[in-house]
Structures are given as structure tokens and as C-alpha cells.
Tab-separated table of C-alpha atoms in Angstrom:
chain	number	residue	atom	x	y	z
A	1	MET	CA	79.654	114.989	117.651
A	2	THR	CA	78.540	113.634	120.998
A	3	THR	CA	80.946	112.568	123.707
A	4	THR	CA	80.194	108.903	122.958
A	5	GLU	CA	81.023	109.133	119.241
A	6	LYS	CA	84.525	108.279	118.168
A	7	ARG	CA	86.272	110.757	115.886
A	8	THR	CA	87.316	109.225	112.569
A	9	PHE	CA	90.634	110.335	111.132
A	10	THR	CA	91.036	110.129	107.369
A	11	VAL	CA	94.042	110.167	105.113
A	12	PRO	CA	93.875	112.995	102.568
A	13	THR	CA	94.032	112.400	98.842
A	14	LYS	CA	96.492	114.295	96.681
A	15	ALA	CA	93.718	116.681	95.617
A	16	GLU	CA	93.017	117.541	99.272
A	17	VAL	CA	96.513	118.747	100.153
A	18	SER	CA	98.443	121.911	99.312
A	19	GLU	CA	100.276	122.341	96.028
A	20	ASN	CA	103.606	121.978	97.829
A	21	ASN	CA	102.503	118.691	99.430
A	22	GLN	CA	101.129	117.495	96.069
A	23	GLY	CA	104.661	117.836	94.677
A	24	ILE	CA	106.000	115.764	97.577
A	25	PHE	CA	103.297	113.154	96.896
A	26	ASP	CA	104.522	112.982	93.262
A	27	ASN	CA	108.120	112.442	94.420
A	28	LEU	CA	107.069	109.787	96.933
A	29	HIS	CA	105.030	108.018	94.271
A	30	LYS	CA	108.020	108.036	91.904
A	31	GLY	CA	110.373	106.703	94.590
A	32	LEU	CA	108.147	104.221	96.415
A	33	GLY	CA	105.432	103.422	93.893
A	34	PHE	CA	102.789	104.777	96.281
A	35	VAL	CA	102.298	107.365	99.024
A	36	PRO	CA	102.143	105.591	102.393
A	37	ASN	CA	99.176	106.672	104.492
A	38	LEU	CA	101.491	107.899	107.248
A	39	TYR	CA	103.163	110.357	104.894
A	40	ALA	CA	99.829	111.388	103.391
A	41	TYR	CA	98.440	112.088	106.857
A	42	PHE	CA	101.377	114.406	107.618
A	43	ALA	CA	100.295	116.431	104.554
A	44	LYS	CA	97.219	117.688	106.420
A	45	ASN	CA	99.724	120.152	107.856
A	46	GLU	CA	101.453	122.515	105.419
A	47	THR	CA	105.025	121.884	106.618
A	48	ALA	CA	104.938	118.626	108.597
A	49	LEU	CA	105.495	116.252	105.663
A	50	SER	CA	108.576	118.035	104.325
A	51	ASP	CA	109.937	118.500	107.861
A	52	TYR	CA	109.407	114.831	108.718
A	53	LEU	CA	110.983	113.613	105.477
A	54	ALA	CA	113.995	115.868	106.091
A	55	LEU	CA	114.394	114.279	109.536
A	56	GLN	CA	114.058	110.762	108.122
A	57	ASN	CA	116.441	111.345	105.240
A	58	ARG	CA	119.215	113.132	107.124
A	59	LYS	CA	122.709	111.691	106.910
A	60	ASN	CA	123.689	109.687	109.951
A	61	THR	CA	126.300	107.286	111.255
A	62	LEU	CA	124.064	104.195	111.303
A	63	LYS	CA	123.557	101.595	108.585
A	64	GLY	CA	120.104	100.744	107.235
A	65	LYS	CA	119.931	97.503	109.227
A	66	GLU	CA	120.796	99.379	112.417
A	67	ARG	CA	118.094	101.995	111.789
A	68	GLU	CA	115.570	99.198	111.208
A	69	VAL	CA	116.511	97.607	114.546
A	70	ILE	CA	115.765	100.933	116.252
A	71	ASN	CA	112.520	101.383	114.275
A	72	LEU	CA	111.279	97.868	115.045
A	73	VAL	CA	112.102	97.984	118.772
A	74	THR	CA	110.637	101.462	119.242
A	75	SER	CA	107.460	100.715	117.272
A	76	GLN	CA	106.875	97.514	119.234
A	77	MET	CA	107.399	99.222	122.587
A	78	ASN	CA	105.039	102.039	121.596
A	79	GLY	CA	102.391	99.602	120.349
A	80	CYS	CA	102.178	101.161	116.884
A	81	ARG	CA	100.682	98.596	114.525
A	82	TYR	CA	101.267	100.819	111.480
A	83	CYS	CA	105.003	101.169	112.089
A	84	GLN	CA	105.398	97.546	113.206
A	85	SER	CA	103.902	96.571	109.840
A	86	ALA	CA	105.873	99.054	107.726
A	87	HIS	CA	109.178	98.237	109.398
A	88	THR	CA	108.593	94.492	109.176
A	89	VAL	CA	108.553	95.008	105.394
A	90	LEU	CA	111.552	97.358	105.515
A	91	GLY	CA	113.433	95.039	107.863
A	92	LYS	CA	113.051	92.198	105.376
A	93	MET	CA	114.169	94.529	102.569
A	94	ASN	CA	117.298	95.173	104.674
A	95	GLY	CA	118.047	91.444	104.897
A	96	PHE	CA	116.387	90.295	108.116
A	97	THR	CA	114.407	87.044	108.116
A	98	ASP	CA	110.862	86.816	109.474
A	99	GLU	CA	112.199	85.202	112.650
A	100	GLN	CA	114.851	87.889	113.098
A	101	VAL	CA	112.257	90.669	112.687
A	102	VAL	CA	110.101	89.122	115.427
A	103	GLU	CA	113.104	88.746	117.723
A	104	ILE	CA	114.145	92.363	117.108
A	105	ARG	CA	110.622	93.561	117.872
A	106	LYS	CA	111.022	91.804	121.239
A	107	GLY	CA	114.183	93.844	121.917
A	108	THR	CA	116.991	91.388	121.167
A	109	ALA	CA	119.034	90.195	118.198
A	110	SER	CA	120.818	87.050	119.396
A	111	PHE	CA	121.952	86.328	115.814
A	112	ASP	CA	124.334	89.355	115.847
A	113	ASN	CA	126.179	90.625	118.939
A	114	LYS	CA	126.437	94.238	117.769
A	115	LEU	CA	122.777	94.452	116.729
A	116	ASP	CA	121.804	92.748	119.993
A	117	ALA	CA	123.553	95.491	121.978
A	118	LEU	CA	121.790	98.080	119.803
A	119	ALA	CA	118.365	96.464	120.272
A	120	LYS	CA	118.805	96.245	124.048
A	121	PHE	CA	120.125	99.818	124.255
A	122	THR	CA	117.190	101.090	122.172
A	123	ALA	CA	114.704	99.228	124.372
A	124	SER	CA	116.302	100.683	127.494
A	125	VAL	CA	116.276	104.225	126.082
A	126	VAL	CA	112.591	103.978	125.081
A	127	GLU	CA	111.448	102.211	128.242
A	128	ASN	CA	113.287	104.602	130.543
A	129	ARG	CA	112.553	107.769	128.538
A	130	GLY	CA	116.174	108.442	127.763
A	131	ARG	CA	117.595	107.194	131.031
A	132	ALA	CA	119.025	103.957	129.661
A	133	THR	CA	120.540	101.567	132.148
A	134	GLU	CA	124.301	101.752	132.649
A	135	GLU	CA	124.493	98.101	131.612
A	136	SER	CA	122.801	98.775	128.245
A	137	LYS	CA	124.968	101.860	127.641
A	138	GLU	CA	128.187	100.008	128.409
A	139	ALA	CA	127.181	97.048	126.214
A	140	PHE	CA	126.338	99.503	123.402
A	141	PHE	CA	129.780	101.111	123.574
A	142	ALA	CA	131.551	97.757	124.089
A	143	ALA	CA	129.882	96.515	120.868
A	144	GLY	CA	131.765	99.207	118.940
A	145	TYR	CA	129.334	102.099	118.921
A	146	ASN	CA	130.472	105.626	119.825
A	147	GLU	CA	128.867	108.829	121.072
A	148	ALA	CA	128.052	110.028	117.530
A	149	ASN	CA	126.170	106.748	117.040
A	150	MET	CA	124.358	107.272	120.351
A	151	ILE	CA	123.162	110.684	119.156
A	152	ASP	CA	121.857	109.111	115.945
A	153	VAL	CA	120.100	106.343	117.896
A	154	VAL	CA	118.228	108.994	119.884
A	155	ILE	CA	117.322	110.910	116.706
A	156	VAL	CA	115.989	107.722	115.036
A	157	ILE	CA	114.007	106.905	118.203
A	158	GLY	CA	112.593	110.440	118.151
A	159	ASP	CA	111.626	110.077	114.494
A	160	LYS	CA	109.874	106.800	115.245
A	161	ILE	CA	108.102	108.164	118.313
A	162	ILE	CA	106.638	110.934	116.131
A	163	SER	CA	105.145	108.457	113.677
A	164	ASN	CA	104.153	105.952	116.397
A	165	TYR	CA	102.274	108.580	118.364
A	166	LEU	CA	100.595	110.035	115.282
A	167	HIS	CA	99.230	106.655	114.245
A	168	ASN	CA	98.330	105.690	117.799
A	169	LEU	CA	96.298	108.914	118.062
A	170	THR	CA	94.520	108.543	114.734
A	171	GLY	CA	94.354	104.852	113.823
A	172	PHE	CA	94.164	105.552	110.090
A	173	GLU	CA	94.298	102.554	107.748
A	174	ILE	CA	97.487	100.485	107.634
A	175	ASP	CA	98.563	100.177	104.003
A	176	PHE	CA	101.299	97.563	104.515
A	177	PRO	CA	100.887	93.822	105.141
A	178	ILE	CA	99.839	93.687	108.804
A	179	ALA	CA	102.614	92.442	111.076
A	180	ASP	CA	101.658	89.552	113.324
A	181	PRO	CA	101.051	90.592	116.922
A	182	ILE	CA	103.619	89.388	119.455
């Protein structure tokens, strides 16, 4: 490979991953109906897929809609087209309208005061690398969130940063309907 050639990153097939990861592929296929390319890419590493799924599936204090707010804001701020697309679908599955998903991606949720505080807090955490503004922190707590929730927000942001960065580095194919750019 010359310095002018771009490396191509490919998503492995089930046959190309370890036996352990093949079992995880089977479970994902049963649960989701397919194995998303992001998860399949993690399987190039022996332990990364199971570790990542454990992180994603851990019990936490936030509702599904709240996690999707964090996922959408973080993915937008990190410019990850894969996760913007996947979480647009998941956001709609969690009851958000198309317009609400776009607004959330922009870092606000004017249609719900509590989710708005969460979206703005998430944006401030991501933008300031954990040093959220005092205003966003106070609004977050005033909206009814507590310190346990704050810990979970940071963990969900961390989860999303992992997947955002992995796709941003590799650019493998997006296997969800492509979210409109904003």
C-alpha cells in the first residue's frame, strides 16, 4: 500500500470471526433480525464485541428515550453518520417523531423540558470533554435528574463515543436508512 492509497475497512462475515463471536452473531440475529455492521466490526477483536454489548446492556437509571437523546446528541456532535442513522431509527422506535429526532440531534428538545435539559447537558459534556457548564449542570439537576443519573449519562456518552470513533476511523458501510444531514 502506498501512502496515497486509502485503506479499506471491511465488515467480517460470520465465517470470518471466532467461534465465540459466531455465537454472539447468532444471538444478535435472533434478537434484531440481522447483525448490524458496527457489531460485526467489533468481532474482528476476540473480546471487543462481548465487552461492548455488556456495556450497552448494563442496567442503568435512564429510560430508553433518555438514552436515545444522549446517543443522538453525542453522535451528531461527533459527526458519526453510522450512529446518527442507527439512532434515528431507534429514536423513532422509542416514540420520537422525525422532527423531534432532528431537534435532538441539534442538542435541544423543546417539546419536553426534562429531555431538553438532558440534551443540553449531554451537548455540554461532549463539547467540553466532561467539563459541562455550570448552567447545564444546574438545569440538569433542576429538571429532576440526580447524581446517579449523571453517572449513567457519562457512561452512555462513553459508549457512544466508542462506536462513533470506530466508525469515523473505518467508514464501513452504514446498514440503516441514512439519516439526513443537518
